[in-house]
XYZ file of C-alpha atoms in Angstrom:
434
model
C -83.346 -23.555 39.381
C -85.936 -25.954 39.286
C -88.331 -26.740 42.343
C -88.339 -28.741 39.102
C -87.143 -31.874 38.964
C -89.109 -32.687 41.900
C -92.314 -31.044 40.890
C -91.764 -32.790 36.883
C -91.802 -36.021 38.626
C -94.529 -35.764 40.499
C -96.940 -34.228 37.486
C -95.565 -37.245 35.558
C -96.842 -39.705 38.467
C -100.083 -37.680 38.845
C -100.656 -37.746 34.736
C -99.511 -41.344 34.578
C -102.264 -43.928 33.928
C -101.427 -47.072 36.093
C -100.922 -50.707 34.251
C -104.467 -52.089 33.944
C -105.345 -55.394 35.945
C -107.270 -58.080 34.300
C -110.113 -59.707 36.367
C -108.027 -62.591 36.677
C -105.423 -60.525 38.707
C -102.770 -60.114 36.164
C -101.032 -56.704 35.630
C -100.945 -55.789 32.058
C -97.541 -53.351 32.083
C -96.101 -51.675 29.222
C -92.693 -50.299 29.235
C -94.165 -46.407 30.133
C -95.851 -48.283 32.913
C -92.548 -49.951 34.129
C -90.637 -46.824 34.007
C -93.240 -44.667 35.873
C -93.154 -47.429 38.471
C -89.891 -47.780 38.995
C -89.103 -43.866 39.181
C -91.858 -43.916 41.687
C -90.945 -46.596 43.824
C -87.259 -46.745 43.524
C -85.065 -46.595 47.019
C -82.391 -44.836 45.511
C -84.282 -42.255 43.701
C -86.043 -41.915 46.931
C -82.610 -41.185 48.789
C -81.729 -38.663 46.218
C -85.098 -36.897 46.359
C -84.065 -36.285 50.172
C -80.470 -35.265 49.518
C -81.297 -32.691 46.920
C -84.477 -31.213 49.144
C -81.633 -30.483 51.719
C -79.576 -29.081 48.910
C -81.950 -26.883 48.247
C -82.608 -25.691 51.437
C -79.100 -25.093 51.992
C -79.167 -22.778 48.884
C -82.319 -21.006 50.351
C -80.556 -20.165 53.475
C -77.214 -19.703 52.112
C -77.330 -15.781 53.051
C -77.905 -16.456 56.977
C -74.161 -15.908 58.158
C -75.234 -11.882 57.881
C -78.020 -12.377 59.928
C -77.676 -10.212 62.625
C -77.127 -11.191 66.571
C -78.502 -9.767 69.518
C -77.897 -10.252 72.893
C -79.682 -8.629 76.181
C -78.662 -8.652 79.793
C -79.997 -7.158 82.864
C -79.013 -7.266 86.810
C -80.339 -6.241 90.215
C -78.702 -6.339 93.597
C -79.430 -4.759 96.818
C -76.966 -2.945 98.901
C -76.530 -3.621 102.449
C -77.348 -1.557 105.474
C -75.099 1.114 106.559
C -73.636 1.132 102.741
C -75.457 2.740 100.590
C -75.829 6.643 100.755
C -79.296 6.791 102.508
C -78.577 4.039 104.735
C -81.836 2.420 103.528
C -82.118 -1.471 103.720
C -84.166 -0.699 100.314
C -81.344 0.765 98.036
C -80.550 -1.476 95.147
C -79.078 -1.202 91.727
C -80.334 -1.964 88.174
C -78.715 -2.308 85.073
C -80.172 -3.591 81.836
C -78.122 -3.621 78.212
C -78.699 -5.036 74.770
C -76.547 -4.821 71.914
C -76.512 -6.215 68.288
C -73.827 -6.829 65.917
C -73.629 -7.738 62.101
C -70.650 -9.351 60.444
C -69.717 -9.423 56.877
C -67.209 -10.769 55.015
C -66.686 -11.136 51.267
C -67.255 -14.944 51.878
C -70.547 -14.251 51.969
C -70.679 -14.284 48.074
C -68.749 -17.333 47.472
C -71.118 -19.057 50.480
C -73.929 -18.264 48.637
C -72.351 -19.604 45.134
C -71.312 -22.716 46.888
C -74.794 -23.554 47.956
C -76.007 -22.755 44.590
C -73.389 -25.446 42.857
C -73.983 -27.626 45.679
C -77.679 -27.839 44.787
C -77.167 -28.001 40.779
C -75.032 -30.926 41.708
C -77.817 -32.587 43.594
C -80.058 -32.100 40.619
C -77.178 -33.574 38.365
C -77.233 -36.543 40.733
C -80.602 -36.988 41.002
C -81.333 -36.735 37.373
C -78.267 -39.477 36.682
C -79.852 -41.744 39.148
C -83.347 -41.581 37.365
C -81.897 -42.065 34.032
C -79.910 -45.224 35.326
C -82.705 -46.735 36.958
C -84.958 -45.979 33.963
C -82.314 -47.552 31.482
C -81.593 -50.739 33.922
C -85.568 -51.111 33.406
C -85.787 -50.651 29.583
C -82.686 -52.938 29.366
C -84.773 -55.458 31.694
C -88.117 -54.936 29.822
C -86.197 -55.558 26.422
C -84.769 -58.189 27.537
C -87.651 -60.063 28.862
C -89.915 -59.774 25.482
C -86.785 -61.202 24.138
C -87.229 -64.376 26.240
C -91.101 -64.227 25.830
C -90.852 -64.460 21.816
C -87.578 -66.944 22.128
C -90.022 -69.345 24.277
C -92.918 -69.313 21.894
C -90.360 -69.705 18.999
C -89.197 -72.842 21.135
C -92.642 -74.044 21.760
C -93.343 -73.664 18.400
C -90.079 -75.956 17.250
C -91.462 -78.466 20.040
C -95.145 -78.386 18.731
C -93.581 -79.063 14.966
C -90.944 -82.319 16.681
C -94.527 -83.297 18.188
C -96.458 -83.573 14.746
C -93.699 -85.098 13.302
C -93.404 -87.703 15.340
C -96.797 -88.172 15.604
C -96.752 -88.271 11.622
C -94.368 -90.582 11.307
C -95.636 -93.132 14.209
C -99.087 -93.103 11.856
C -97.172 -93.757 9.213
C -95.000 -96.382 11.055
C -98.520 -98.092 11.953
C -99.397 -98.354 8.141
C -96.042 -99.696 7.325
C -95.452 -96.988 5.389
C -92.127 -95.771 7.618
C -89.178 -97.652 9.446
C -89.204 -98.019 13.024
C -85.682 -96.103 13.260
C -87.442 -92.700 11.592
C -90.122 -93.296 14.569
C -87.379 -93.373 17.195
C -85.436 -90.525 15.484
C -88.293 -88.240 15.473
C -89.421 -89.263 19.030
C -85.752 -88.523 20.434
C -85.779 -85.430 18.913
C -89.176 -84.269 20.141
C -88.410 -85.299 23.704
C -85.048 -83.537 23.761
C -86.507 -80.365 23.383
C -89.007 -80.543 26.153
C -86.146 -79.577 28.587
C -85.021 -76.902 26.359
C -88.474 -75.310 26.446
C -88.507 -76.074 30.532
C -85.849 -74.182 31.275
C -86.559 -71.022 28.868
C -89.878 -71.053 30.843
C -88.032 -71.040 34.194
C -85.370 -68.535 32.848
C -88.123 -66.046 32.113
C -89.907 -66.441 35.476
C -86.913 -65.893 37.491
C -86.189 -62.615 35.441
C -89.557 -61.569 35.674
C -89.496 -61.673 39.551
C -86.369 -59.561 39.581
C -87.663 -57.325 37.215
C -90.822 -57.012 39.273
C -88.648 -55.853 42.405
C -86.628 -53.592 40.352
C -89.650 -51.380 39.585
C -91.268 -51.786 43.333
C -94.053 -54.513 42.418
C -94.732 -58.077 44.625
C -92.243 -60.275 43.015
C -95.605 -63.042 42.747
C -97.449 -60.558 40.944
C -98.856 -61.783 37.777
C -97.616 -59.545 35.142
C -98.388 -59.500 31.347
C -96.013 -57.644 29.306
C -97.218 -55.394 26.763
C -94.892 -55.075 23.488
C -92.367 -56.763 20.855
C -88.847 -56.051 20.205
C -90.557 -54.660 16.781
C -91.822 -52.105 18.650
C -88.506 -50.288 18.342
C -87.334 -49.348 14.993
C -83.565 -48.068 14.435
C -83.989 -47.649 10.565
C -81.377 -45.565 8.487
C -78.002 -43.982 9.347
C -77.804 -43.138 13.235
C -76.043 -39.909 13.672
C -75.895 -37.492 16.244
C -76.546 -34.824 13.803
C -78.479 -32.167 15.437
C -78.606 -33.820 18.844
C -77.800 -31.473 22.125
C -75.235 -33.906 23.910
C -74.890 -33.710 27.583
C -73.263 -36.377 28.942
C -73.896 -36.699 32.652
C -69.777 -37.695 32.937
C -68.988 -34.427 31.702
C -71.689 -32.534 33.404
C -70.441 -33.938 36.609
C -67.093 -32.671 36.300
C -68.288 -29.566 34.834
C -70.148 -29.094 38.003
C -67.300 -30.261 40.087
C -64.731 -27.692 38.329
C -67.247 -24.700 38.863
C -66.956 -25.579 42.467
C -63.331 -25.712 42.717
C -63.059 -22.264 41.265
C -65.322 -20.740 43.627
C -63.205 -22.658 46.344
C -60.404 -20.799 45.121
C -62.106 -17.093 45.405
C -63.246 -18.112 49.085
C -59.597 -19.025 49.595
C -58.314 -15.888 48.286
C -61.171 -13.988 50.346
C -60.272 -15.588 53.467
C -56.450 -14.505 52.677
C -56.464 -11.502 51.394
C -60.146 -9.697 52.120
C -61.263 -7.993 55.190
C -64.282 -8.702 57.244
C -66.289 -5.535 58.550
C -67.947 -6.148 61.870
C -70.039 -3.363 62.667
C -71.862 -3.414 66.513
C -74.211 -1.157 68.508
C -75.200 -1.480 72.319
C -77.370 0.328 74.440
C -77.338 0.530 78.383
C -79.386 1.724 81.291
C -78.720 1.911 85.045
C -80.002 3.217 88.004
C -78.443 3.328 91.393
C -78.861 5.533 94.653
C -77.251 8.929 94.790
C -77.323 11.096 97.475
C -80.676 10.055 98.840
C -82.180 10.091 95.565
C -81.892 7.733 92.389
C -79.470 8.238 89.605
C -80.168 6.757 85.797
C -77.621 6.647 83.685
C -78.596 6.031 79.555
C -75.271 5.045 77.496
C -75.123 3.799 73.884
C -72.085 3.196 71.581
C -71.583 2.271 68.220
C -68.262 0.755 66.558
C -67.118 -0.430 63.383
C -64.513 -3.115 62.840
C -62.279 -3.841 60.386
C -60.176 -7.055 60.243
C -57.408 -7.344 57.262
C -55.651 -10.987 56.931
C -51.811 -10.382 56.671
C -50.571 -14.013 56.525
C -51.955 -14.488 53.237
C -49.004 -12.547 52.174
C -46.615 -14.497 53.367
C -45.716 -17.586 50.825
C -45.427 -19.945 53.582
C -48.500 -19.205 55.521
C -51.376 -21.978 55.819
C -54.017 -19.722 54.179
C -51.433 -19.045 51.161
C -50.821 -23.130 50.847
C -54.843 -22.878 50.713
C -54.804 -21.076 47.974
C -52.268 -23.006 46.398
C -54.286 -26.268 47.103
C -57.172 -24.738 45.579
C -55.450 -23.810 41.856
C -54.260 -27.643 42.250
C -57.654 -28.924 42.624
C -58.538 -26.600 39.379
C -55.799 -27.867 37.249
C -56.390 -31.679 38.171
C -60.266 -30.749 37.174
C -59.537 -29.168 34.466
C -57.188 -32.247 32.860
C -60.294 -34.754 33.766
C -62.553 -32.738 31.955
C -60.604 -32.597 28.748
C -59.722 -36.465 28.857
C -63.740 -37.007 29.703
C -64.714 -34.609 26.744
C -61.799 -37.239 24.506
C -63.144 -40.291 25.828
C -66.947 -39.122 24.866
C -65.678 -38.453 21.435
C -64.048 -41.980 21.353
C -67.117 -43.775 23.121
C -69.547 -42.172 20.998
C -68.058 -43.198 17.547
C -67.184 -46.524 18.748
C -70.936 -46.829 19.842
C -72.222 -45.576 16.370
C -69.631 -48.068 14.968
C -71.540 -50.680 17.058
C -75.125 -49.588 16.060
C -74.202 -49.334 12.125
C -72.582 -53.028 12.122
C -75.624 -54.485 14.364
C -77.989 -52.772 11.585
C -76.294 -54.553 9.073
C -76.254 -58.093 10.667
C -79.719 -57.344 11.508
C -80.182 -56.932 7.743
C -78.372 -59.931 7.164
C -80.137 -61.965 9.701
C -83.665 -60.887 8.156
C -82.624 -62.477 4.992
C -81.147 -65.555 6.704
C -84.528 -66.104 8.065
C -86.485 -65.512 5.038
C -84.097 -68.132 3.546
C -84.117 -70.358 6.360
C -87.981 -70.538 5.905
C -88.173 -71.098 2.353
C -85.369 -74.025 2.957
C -87.644 -75.855 5.868
C -90.837 -75.297 3.700
C -89.297 -76.925 0.477
C -87.627 -79.949 2.810
C -90.736 -80.403 4.433
C -93.177 -81.153 1.225
C -90.074 -83.043 -0.198
C -89.958 -85.275 3.330
C -93.885 -85.620 2.495
C -92.818 -86.817 -0.778
C -90.261 -89.112 0.099
C -87.270 -87.432 -2.061
C -85.679 -86.165 1.248
C -84.771 -88.024 4.905
C -85.922 -87.447 8.300
C -82.218 -85.958 8.695
C -82.711 -83.529 6.580
C -85.963 -82.452 7.773
C -84.729 -81.884 11.172
C -81.569 -80.149 10.210
C -83.618 -77.751 8.052
C -86.003 -77.307 11.236
C -82.644 -76.485 13.218
C -81.567 -73.746 10.849
C -84.820 -71.799 10.946
C -85.040 -71.760 14.604
C -81.565 -70.759 14.759
C -82.101 -67.860 12.251
C -85.237 -66.800 14.167
C -83.365 -66.366 17.755
C -80.409 -64.790 15.691
C -82.474 -62.245 14.460
C -84.237 -61.724 17.970
C -81.318 -61.492 19.413
C -79.371 -59.194 17.168
C -82.798 -56.767 17.883
C -82.122 -56.806 21.430
C -78.424 -56.123 20.912
C -78.992 -53.389 18.739
C -81.947 -51.991 21.124
C -79.055 -52.235 23.875
C -76.348 -49.976 21.738
C -78.710 -47.378 21.238
C -79.845 -47.367 24.768
C -76.432 -47.303 26.097
C -75.659 -44.452 23.457
C -78.331 -42.319 24.677
C -77.442 -43.019 28.316
C -73.775 -41.998 27.601
C -74.518 -38.607 25.853
C -77.275 -37.762 27.864
C -80.295 -37.561 25.714
C -83.771 -38.610 25.989
C -84.257 -42.045 25.861
C -86.068 -42.741 22.147
C -83.991 -39.990 20.830
C -82.076 -42.108 18.278
C -85.052 -44.659 17.368
C -88.281 -44.421 16.354
C -91.465 -46.271 18.264
C -94.144 -47.409 16.288
């Protein structure tokens, strides 16, 4: 079926342009770079590749049960003095024989089909492993972008607090501001420093974990390329025209197909005859009346074996058929339940995405409103009509609105990624990239 997945991955890796390394040793890493690195270096995927190769080999050789078996035997013996017809000590007997046998059972068909289904299950497992790794990489990448942009906002807020403190200090030295306002500005400025430091530490730790995830050295200096704004989920997200290939359902379908084949194999074992053909040929040479006599003999046999214990309802083979039927019934129930769960989960995800889109619109409006409020409060503060506390509150509201907006962007992206993973479509199907 697809020498396929392995070849496709090899081509993708070969065609991929590696991440660019700057002169200072820093690596510029895009999302595509990160995904390709993870698919190439991840241990779980490597192990699945080995298992898939074994399944493909078993599929290719599934017919080997009908390979003929051959045997050759020979012997040479001497006859003691006075026993042979000629009484010569050189009398001997020589024998050479060979045989070829071939067996055929209807289970050959089910064995070949079982090997094919096992290979297809291996392909499904391999693809699921790749998609899970890619999902983890994408979520981690967007999480780091969120942390990176959050650091930018926190540093900007810290710089604003510092500028405000320095301005107030200058006004205090000029006798135009009270000492209390200067101390309040200083407290605010210094209280924001640990927040920024913690954000940097968290980002560094998460970046090292991300490097390990994609197979890079944890000490590598990585520059993430991209922004949360690169992913746009505009308009109502629907699955109209989208081919759903949910991994959970596909896996159960393959299990059911294998169980149905196992039932056929059990029936063949219980009721179907097996045929064995054997051809043998032998040569022998022995002394007779002072001369040597050579005998050439051969035989061909055809044997059919018909099992009868399957006709007995309490026999082991009859129980095997019944157990195989029970397995099919159980898998059919699981498959029906998985399809219902998929439908419920999909609708829930779509509602979550829609709600997140509405929240994102509101949060964008909140940022604009908070920015206008802060700008007007700053102007009023500079004119002396607003106090420092009002300015600080306006600054906090603006920062909170900006962080909430980014958080909602990240939540929306994660919700779409989760839905794409659940229904088994390529990542990016439900979003528009700039």
